[in-house]
Amino acid sequence: FSGIHINSSGANTVALVDYLRWEPTPACATLLSVDVIDIGDATAEVIWETPGDETAWQIVHAPSSVTSPDGLTPVAAPLNPMASLSGLEDATQYNVWVRSVCGENYGAWFGPVTFKTDCTAVTAFSQNFDTTATPALPECWKAIKRGATLSSMAVIETSGIGALSAPNVIVIYKGTNGVNDDLIVVSPKISNAGAGTHKLLFSAMMQNGTGAELQIGTLDGFTAEAVFTPFESVAPTAAYQQFSVDFSQ
């Protein structure tokens, strides 16, 4: 028998235990952690931490619909301790597992560790949000919300209320944000943003924001640390207007 005993002097203590297993101890050490870094649209780097002096590992990966490494073909990890994945599909979620190798023995698989590849950069796009299930953003669109006084009510989301082209529109709601807090809608990555050949067209209106403006600019990424560089400002009114921001100037 094995047992788990709760030891508490307090009243009404509750412990939750699930998915217990009694199984052989692997002859090879189990990894301490696995992480995926430098994720691109078709590549990613996998790194891990090992508790012992192992110098050989195996790795498998598959789309996130595959939830077990069983049935996948292990590949020797050629780097120490890192492996490069290539030939991935863009905007796709993957699972990855890694295990140590000790001669003819193997450690337990560590994983799945889930990651999603970036979207491939585009040279043009058109988006009216009408085929997106609200309140989500379309694939490859991002929202940045940041700042020391960021309001918990602030949102960037799609909505079925107030659209120019029915049924949906994207809503940027400031809430009680401070003037230095950022709410930024980020488009898909553009490969020719600096080519000086394109313009951004959009329709917008403003509610409850007398004197408010929309800043149009570029970003060097889509994470919370991305740098936003303003290019031009426009001032929508209470009725929809079309704006054109010419990046060729």
mmCIF file of C-alpha atoms in Angstrom:
data_model
loop_
_atom_site.group_PDB
_atom_site.id
_atom_site.type_symbol
_atom_site.label_atom_id
_atom_site.label_comp_id
_atom_site.label_asym_id
_atom_site.label_seq_id
_atom_site.Cartn_x
_atom_site.Cartn_y
_atom_site.Cartn_z
ATOM 1 C CA PHE A 1 0.000 0.000 0.000
ATOM 2 C CA SER A 2 0.916 3.654 -0.365
ATOM 3 C CA GLY A 3 -0.822 6.514 1.370
ATOM 4 C CA ILE A 4 -1.190 10.268 1.485
ATOM 5 C CA HIS A 5 -1.903 11.674 4.937
ATOM 6 C CA ILE A 6 -3.204 15.195 5.538
ATOM 7 C CA ASN A 7 -1.505 16.838 8.517
ATOM 8 C CA SER A 8 -3.149 20.084 9.587
ATOM 9 C CA SER A 9 -4.069 21.691 12.876
ATOM 10 C CA GLY A 10 -6.601 23.992 11.262
ATOM 11 C CA ALA A 11 -10.301 23.315 10.826
ATOM 12 C CA ASN A 12 -11.961 22.807 7.444
ATOM 13 C CA THR A 13 -8.672 22.110 5.638
ATOM 14 C CA VAL A 14 -9.208 20.605 2.184
ATOM 15 C CA ALA A 15 -6.568 18.886 0.041
ATOM 16 C CA LEU A 16 -7.231 18.021 -3.601
ATOM 17 C CA VAL A 17 -5.314 15.090 -5.111
ATOM 18 C CA ASP A 18 -5.696 13.773 -8.644
ATOM 19 C CA TYR A 19 -4.079 11.537 -11.266
ATOM 20 C CA LEU A 20 -1.884 9.382 -9.028
ATOM 21 C CA ARG A 21 0.457 6.886 -10.706
ATOM 22 C CA TRP A 22 2.597 4.022 -9.406
ATOM 23 C CA GLU A 23 5.160 3.223 -12.066
ATOM 24 C CA PRO A 24 8.808 2.186 -12.489
ATOM 25 C CA THR A 25 11.417 4.872 -11.841
ATOM 26 C CA PRO A 26 13.039 5.757 -15.187
ATOM 27 C CA ALA A 27 16.602 4.574 -15.576
ATOM 28 C CA CYS A 28 17.437 8.010 -16.963
ATOM 29 C CA ALA A 29 16.755 11.287 -15.167
ATOM 30 C CA THR A 30 13.582 13.204 -15.963
ATOM 31 C CA LEU A 31 14.174 16.768 -17.176
ATOM 32 C CA LEU A 32 13.482 19.635 -14.799
ATOM 33 C CA SER A 33 11.978 21.987 -17.373
ATOM 34 C CA VAL A 34 11.426 22.505 -21.099
ATOM 35 C CA ASP A 35 10.855 25.861 -22.771
ATOM 36 C CA VAL A 36 10.305 27.073 -26.345
ATOM 37 C CA ILE A 37 12.016 30.312 -27.395
ATOM 38 C CA ASP A 38 12.755 32.326 -30.549
ATOM 39 C CA ILE A 39 9.445 31.307 -32.113
ATOM 40 C CA GLY A 40 9.045 32.294 -35.749
ATOM 41 C CA ASP A 41 6.433 31.538 -38.376
ATOM 42 C CA ALA A 42 8.135 28.266 -39.381
ATOM 43 C CA THR A 43 10.831 27.675 -36.748
ATOM 44 C CA ALA A 44 11.335 27.502 -32.989
ATOM 45 C CA GLU A 45 14.114 26.689 -30.525
ATOM 46 C CA VAL A 46 13.528 24.203 -27.696
ATOM 47 C CA ILE A 47 15.720 24.380 -24.579
ATOM 48 C CA TRP A 48 15.657 22.310 -21.393
ATOM 49 C CA GLU A 49 17.213 21.856 -17.988
ATOM 50 C CA THR A 50 18.504 18.477 -16.837
ATOM 51 C CA PRO A 51 19.180 17.396 -13.236
ATOM 52 C CA GLY A 52 22.037 15.012 -14.072
ATOM 53 C CA ASP A 53 25.030 14.721 -16.374
ATOM 54 C CA GLU A 54 23.110 13.415 -19.384
ATOM 55 C CA THR A 55 24.504 14.434 -22.755
ATOM 56 C CA ALA A 56 21.912 12.902 -25.091
ATOM 57 C CA TRP A 57 18.209 13.561 -25.542
ATOM 58 C CA GLN A 58 15.319 12.864 -27.871
ATOM 59 C CA ILE A 59 12.572 15.236 -28.942
ATOM 60 C CA VAL A 60 9.182 14.876 -30.620
ATOM 61 C CA HIS A 61 6.630 17.469 -31.658
ATOM 62 C CA ALA A 62 3.207 17.522 -33.284
ATOM 63 C CA PRO A 63 0.179 19.783 -33.701
ATOM 64 C CA SER A 64 -1.594 20.402 -30.399
ATOM 65 C CA SER A 65 -4.361 17.975 -31.357
ATOM 66 C CA VAL A 66 -1.798 15.248 -30.572
ATOM 67 C CA THR A 67 -1.715 14.983 -26.781
ATOM 68 C CA SER A 68 0.682 12.059 -26.266
ATOM 69 C CA PRO A 69 4.219 11.377 -27.552
ATOM 70 C CA ASP A 70 3.304 7.711 -28.036
ATOM 71 C CA GLY A 71 3.288 6.906 -31.735
ATOM 72 C CA LEU A 72 5.564 9.818 -32.663
ATOM 73 C CA THR A 73 9.058 9.149 -34.009
ATOM 74 C CA PRO A 74 11.740 10.443 -31.602
ATOM 75 C CA VAL A 75 14.554 12.500 -33.106
ATOM 76 C CA ALA A 76 17.987 12.859 -31.516
ATOM 77 C CA ALA A 77 18.574 16.376 -30.207
ATOM 78 C CA PRO A 78 21.886 17.444 -31.756
ATOM 79 C CA LEU A 79 22.642 20.418 -29.524
ATOM 80 C CA ASN A 80 23.424 20.617 -25.803
ATOM 81 C CA PRO A 81 20.783 21.097 -24.442
ATOM 82 C CA MET A 82 18.802 22.628 -27.288
ATOM 83 C CA ALA A 83 17.026 21.583 -30.457
ATOM 84 C CA SER A 84 15.830 23.536 -33.475
ATOM 85 C CA LEU A 85 12.429 22.864 -35.016
ATOM 86 C CA SER A 86 11.820 23.803 -38.643
ATOM 87 C CA GLY A 87 9.210 23.268 -41.326
ATOM 88 C CA LEU A 88 6.405 24.349 -39.006
ATOM 89 C CA GLU A 89 3.121 25.831 -40.199
ATOM 90 C CA ASP A 90 2.518 29.466 -39.371
ATOM 91 C CA ALA A 91 -0.139 30.493 -36.804
ATOM 92 C CA THR A 92 -0.326 26.893 -35.582
ATOM 93 C CA GLN A 93 -0.257 25.522 -32.041
ATOM 94 C CA TYR A 94 2.158 22.672 -31.342
ATOM 95 C CA ASN A 95 3.032 20.306 -28.490
ATOM 96 C CA VAL A 96 6.626 19.287 -27.848
ATOM 97 C CA TRP A 97 8.151 16.620 -25.570
ATOM 98 C CA VAL A 98 11.786 15.951 -24.610
ATOM 99 C CA ARG A 99 13.410 13.018 -22.781
ATOM 100 C CA SER A 100 16.940 12.096 -21.742
ATOM 101 C CA VAL A 101 18.841 9.160 -23.195
ATOM 102 C CA CYS A 102 21.285 6.989 -21.216
ATOM 103 C CA GLY A 103 22.660 4.315 -23.518
ATOM 104 C CA GLU A 104 19.770 1.919 -24.129
ATOM 105 C CA ASN A 105 17.596 3.548 -21.461
ATOM 106 C CA TYR A 106 15.329 6.568 -21.586
ATOM 107 C CA GLY A 107 13.981 9.097 -19.141
ATOM 108 C CA ALA A 108 10.302 9.945 -18.925
ATOM 109 C CA TRP A 109 8.942 12.323 -21.532
ATOM 110 C CA PHE A 110 8.678 15.897 -20.268
ATOM 111 C CA GLY A 111 5.671 17.610 -21.789
ATOM 112 C CA PRO A 112 3.588 18.469 -23.511
ATOM 113 C CA VAL A 113 4.908 22.025 -23.683
ATOM 114 C CA THR A 114 2.601 24.020 -25.932
ATOM 115 C CA PHE A 115 3.617 26.897 -28.200
ATOM 116 C CA LYS A 116 2.152 28.701 -31.190
ATOM 117 C CA THR A 117 4.072 29.798 -34.251
ATOM 118 C CA ASP A 118 3.947 33.380 -35.455
ATOM 119 C CA CYS A 119 1.958 34.495 -38.450
ATOM 120 C CA THR A 120 3.797 34.912 -41.739
ATOM 121 C CA ALA A 121 4.341 38.555 -42.682
ATOM 122 C CA VAL A 122 1.979 39.900 -45.345
ATOM 123 C CA THR A 123 2.310 42.605 -47.984
ATOM 124 C CA ALA A 124 -1.388 43.601 -47.857
ATOM 125 C CA PHE A 125 -4.483 42.843 -45.778
ATOM 126 C CA SER A 126 -8.195 43.619 -45.620
ATOM 127 C CA GLN A 127 -10.209 43.042 -42.450
ATOM 128 C CA ASN A 128 -13.764 44.053 -41.482
ATOM 129 C CA PHE A 129 -14.013 41.622 -38.496
ATOM 130 C CA ASP A 130 -17.363 40.299 -39.754
ATOM 131 C CA THR A 131 -16.351 36.632 -39.815
ATOM 132 C CA THR A 132 -14.780 36.707 -36.338
ATOM 133 C CA ALA A 133 -16.589 35.208 -33.362
ATOM 134 C CA THR A 134 -16.952 38.047 -30.852
ATOM 135 C CA PRO A 135 -15.263 39.125 -28.639
ATOM 136 C CA ALA A 136 -12.107 37.465 -30.038
ATOM 137 C CA LEU A 137 -9.732 39.153 -32.445
ATOM 138 C CA PRO A 138 -9.063 37.596 -35.854
ATOM 139 C CA GLU A 139 -6.099 35.264 -36.278
ATOM 140 C CA CYS A 140 -2.819 37.206 -36.436
ATOM 141 C CA TRP A 141 -4.333 40.347 -34.861
ATOM 142 C CA LYS A 142 -3.176 41.289 -31.372
ATOM 143 C CA ALA A 143 -4.100 43.666 -28.559
ATOM 144 C CA ILE A 144 -1.596 45.476 -26.351
ATOM 145 C CA LYS A 145 -2.902 46.800 -23.038
ATOM 146 C CA ARG A 146 -0.274 48.246 -20.721
ATOM 147 C CA GLY A 147 0.449 51.052 -18.290
ATOM 148 C CA ALA A 148 0.881 51.854 -14.605
ATOM 149 C CA THR A 149 -2.758 52.941 -14.239
ATOM 150 C CA LEU A 150 -4.339 50.476 -16.683
ATOM 151 C CA SER A 151 -8.038 50.085 -15.969
ATOM 152 C CA SER A 152 -9.416 46.594 -15.409
ATOM 153 C CA MET A 153 -12.375 47.700 -17.561
ATOM 154 C CA ALA A 154 -10.224 48.570 -20.579
ATOM 155 C CA VAL A 155 -10.898 46.301 -23.549
ATOM 156 C CA ILE A 156 -9.853 45.720 -27.126
ATOM 157 C CA GLU A 157 -12.298 43.283 -28.653
ATOM 158 C CA THR A 158 -14.732 42.664 -31.465
ATOM 159 C CA SER A 159 -18.394 43.462 -30.914
ATOM 160 C CA GLY A 160 -21.667 43.057 -32.744
ATOM 161 C CA ILE A 161 -22.845 46.532 -31.723
ATOM 162 C CA GLY A 162 -22.222 49.723 -33.721
ATOM 163 C CA ALA A 163 -20.578 48.239 -36.808
ATOM 164 C CA LEU A 164 -20.287 50.151 -40.068
ATOM 165 C CA SER A 165 -20.101 46.902 -42.023
ATOM 166 C CA ALA A 166 -22.434 44.513 -40.217
ATOM 167 C CA PRO A 167 -22.225 42.554 -38.114
ATOM 168 C CA ASN A 168 -18.929 43.272 -36.323
ATOM 169 C CA VAL A 169 -16.593 46.087 -35.408
ATOM 170 C CA ILE A 170 -13.492 46.331 -33.248
ATOM 171 C CA VAL A 171 -13.936 48.283 -30.009
ATOM 172 C CA ILE A 172 -11.227 50.101 -28.073
ATOM 173 C CA TYR A 173 -12.642 51.052 -24.681
ATOM 174 C CA LYS A 174 -10.396 53.144 -22.452
ATOM 175 C CA GLY A 175 -12.267 52.833 -19.166
ATOM 176 C CA THR A 176 -10.457 54.899 -16.532
ATOM 177 C CA ASN A 177 -7.013 54.504 -18.081
ATOM 178 C CA GLY A 178 -4.498 57.271 -17.552
ATOM 179 C CA VAL A 179 -3.274 59.341 -20.484
ATOM 180 C CA ASN A 180 0.055 57.475 -20.499
ATOM 181 C CA ASP A 181 -1.487 53.993 -20.609
ATOM 182 C CA ASP A 182 -1.520 52.209 -23.955
ATOM 183 C CA LEU A 183 -4.376 50.492 -25.767
ATOM 184 C CA ILE A 184 -3.088 49.404 -29.181
ATOM 185 C CA VAL A 185 -4.701 47.293 -31.883
ATOM 186 C CA VAL A 186 -1.912 45.439 -33.694
ATOM 187 C CA SER A 187 -2.411 44.293 -37.278
ATOM 188 C CA PRO A 188 -0.763 41.211 -38.780
ATOM 189 C CA LYS A 189 2.975 41.575 -39.357
ATOM 190 C CA ILE A 190 3.692 43.612 -42.501
ATOM 191 C CA SER A 191 6.830 42.851 -44.494
ATOM 192 C CA ASN A 192 6.795 46.119 -46.456
ATOM 193 C CA ALA A 193 5.911 48.600 -43.696
ATOM 194 C CA GLY A 194 9.058 50.606 -44.361
ATOM 195 C CA ALA A 195 8.953 50.430 -48.155
ATOM 196 C CA GLY A 196 7.167 53.770 -48.539
ATOM 197 C CA THR A 197 4.664 52.306 -50.991
ATOM 198 C CA HIS A 198 1.457 51.718 -49.001
ATOM 199 C CA LYS A 199 -1.271 53.480 -47.062
ATOM 200 C CA LEU A 200 -3.660 52.407 -44.302
ATOM 201 C CA LEU A 201 -7.359 52.968 -44.957
ATOM 202 C CA PHE A 202 -9.972 52.595 -42.226
ATOM 203 C CA SER A 203 -13.298 53.954 -40.992
ATOM 204 C CA ALA A 204 -13.741 55.093 -37.408
ATOM 205 C CA MET A 205 -15.945 57.045 -35.038
ATOM 206 C CA MET A 206 -15.480 58.186 -31.439
ATOM 207 C CA GLN A 207 -17.973 57.974 -28.577
ATOM 208 C CA ASN A 208 -17.645 59.922 -25.318
ATOM 209 C CA GLY A 209 -14.228 61.271 -26.237
ATOM 210 C CA THR A 210 -14.373 64.969 -27.032
ATOM 211 C CA GLY A 211 -11.036 65.978 -28.517
ATOM 212 C CA ALA A 212 -9.742 62.408 -28.504
ATOM 213 C CA GLU A 213 -7.498 61.169 -31.294
ATOM 214 C CA LEU A 214 -6.350 57.886 -32.764
ATOM 215 C CA GLN A 215 -2.605 57.588 -33.295
ATOM 216 C CA ILE A 216 -1.543 55.531 -36.300
ATOM 217 C CA GLY A 217 1.977 54.155 -36.278
ATOM 218 C CA THR A 218 4.241 51.142 -36.467
ATOM 219 C CA LEU A 219 5.458 48.586 -33.928
ATOM 220 C CA ASP A 220 8.542 46.394 -33.673
ATOM 221 C CA GLY A 221 6.521 43.469 -32.304
ATOM 222 C CA PHE A 222 3.208 42.471 -30.766
ATOM 223 C CA THR A 223 4.141 41.753 -27.142
ATOM 224 C CA ALA A 224 3.638 44.044 -24.152
ATOM 225 C CA GLU A 225 7.237 45.242 -24.612
ATOM 226 C CA ALA A 226 6.761 46.307 -28.245
ATOM 227 C CA VAL A 227 7.789 49.857 -29.139
ATOM 228 C CA PHE A 228 5.050 51.941 -30.785
ATOM 229 C CA THR A 229 6.264 54.705 -33.119
ATOM 230 C CA PRO A 230 3.505 57.237 -33.936
ATOM 231 C CA PHE A 231 3.255 58.301 -37.577
ATOM 232 C CA GLU A 232 0.058 60.358 -37.843
ATOM 233 C CA SER A 233 -2.975 61.226 -35.697
ATOM 234 C CA VAL A 234 -6.618 61.489 -36.744
ATOM 235 C CA ALA A 235 -9.628 62.842 -34.852
ATOM 236 C CA PRO A 236 -12.820 60.818 -35.435
ATOM 237 C CA THR A 237 -16.186 62.408 -34.646
ATOM 238 C CA ALA A 238 -19.458 60.899 -33.448
ATOM 239 C CA ALA A 239 -20.220 59.687 -37.002
ATOM 240 C CA TYR A 240 -18.198 57.259 -39.103
ATOM 241 C CA GLN A 241 -15.545 58.772 -41.358
ATOM 242 C CA GLN A 242 -13.000 57.169 -43.629
ATOM 243 C CA PHE A 243 -9.350 57.982 -43.001
ATOM 244 C CA SER A 244 -6.280 57.432 -45.148
ATOM 245 C CA VAL A 245 -2.805 57.417 -43.633
ATOM 246 C CA ASP A 246 -0.194 57.448 -46.380
ATOM 247 C CA PHE A 247 3.045 55.743 -45.316
ATOM 248 C CA SER A 248 4.708 56.686 -48.604
ATOM 249 C CA GLN A 249 5.168 60.281 -47.485
#
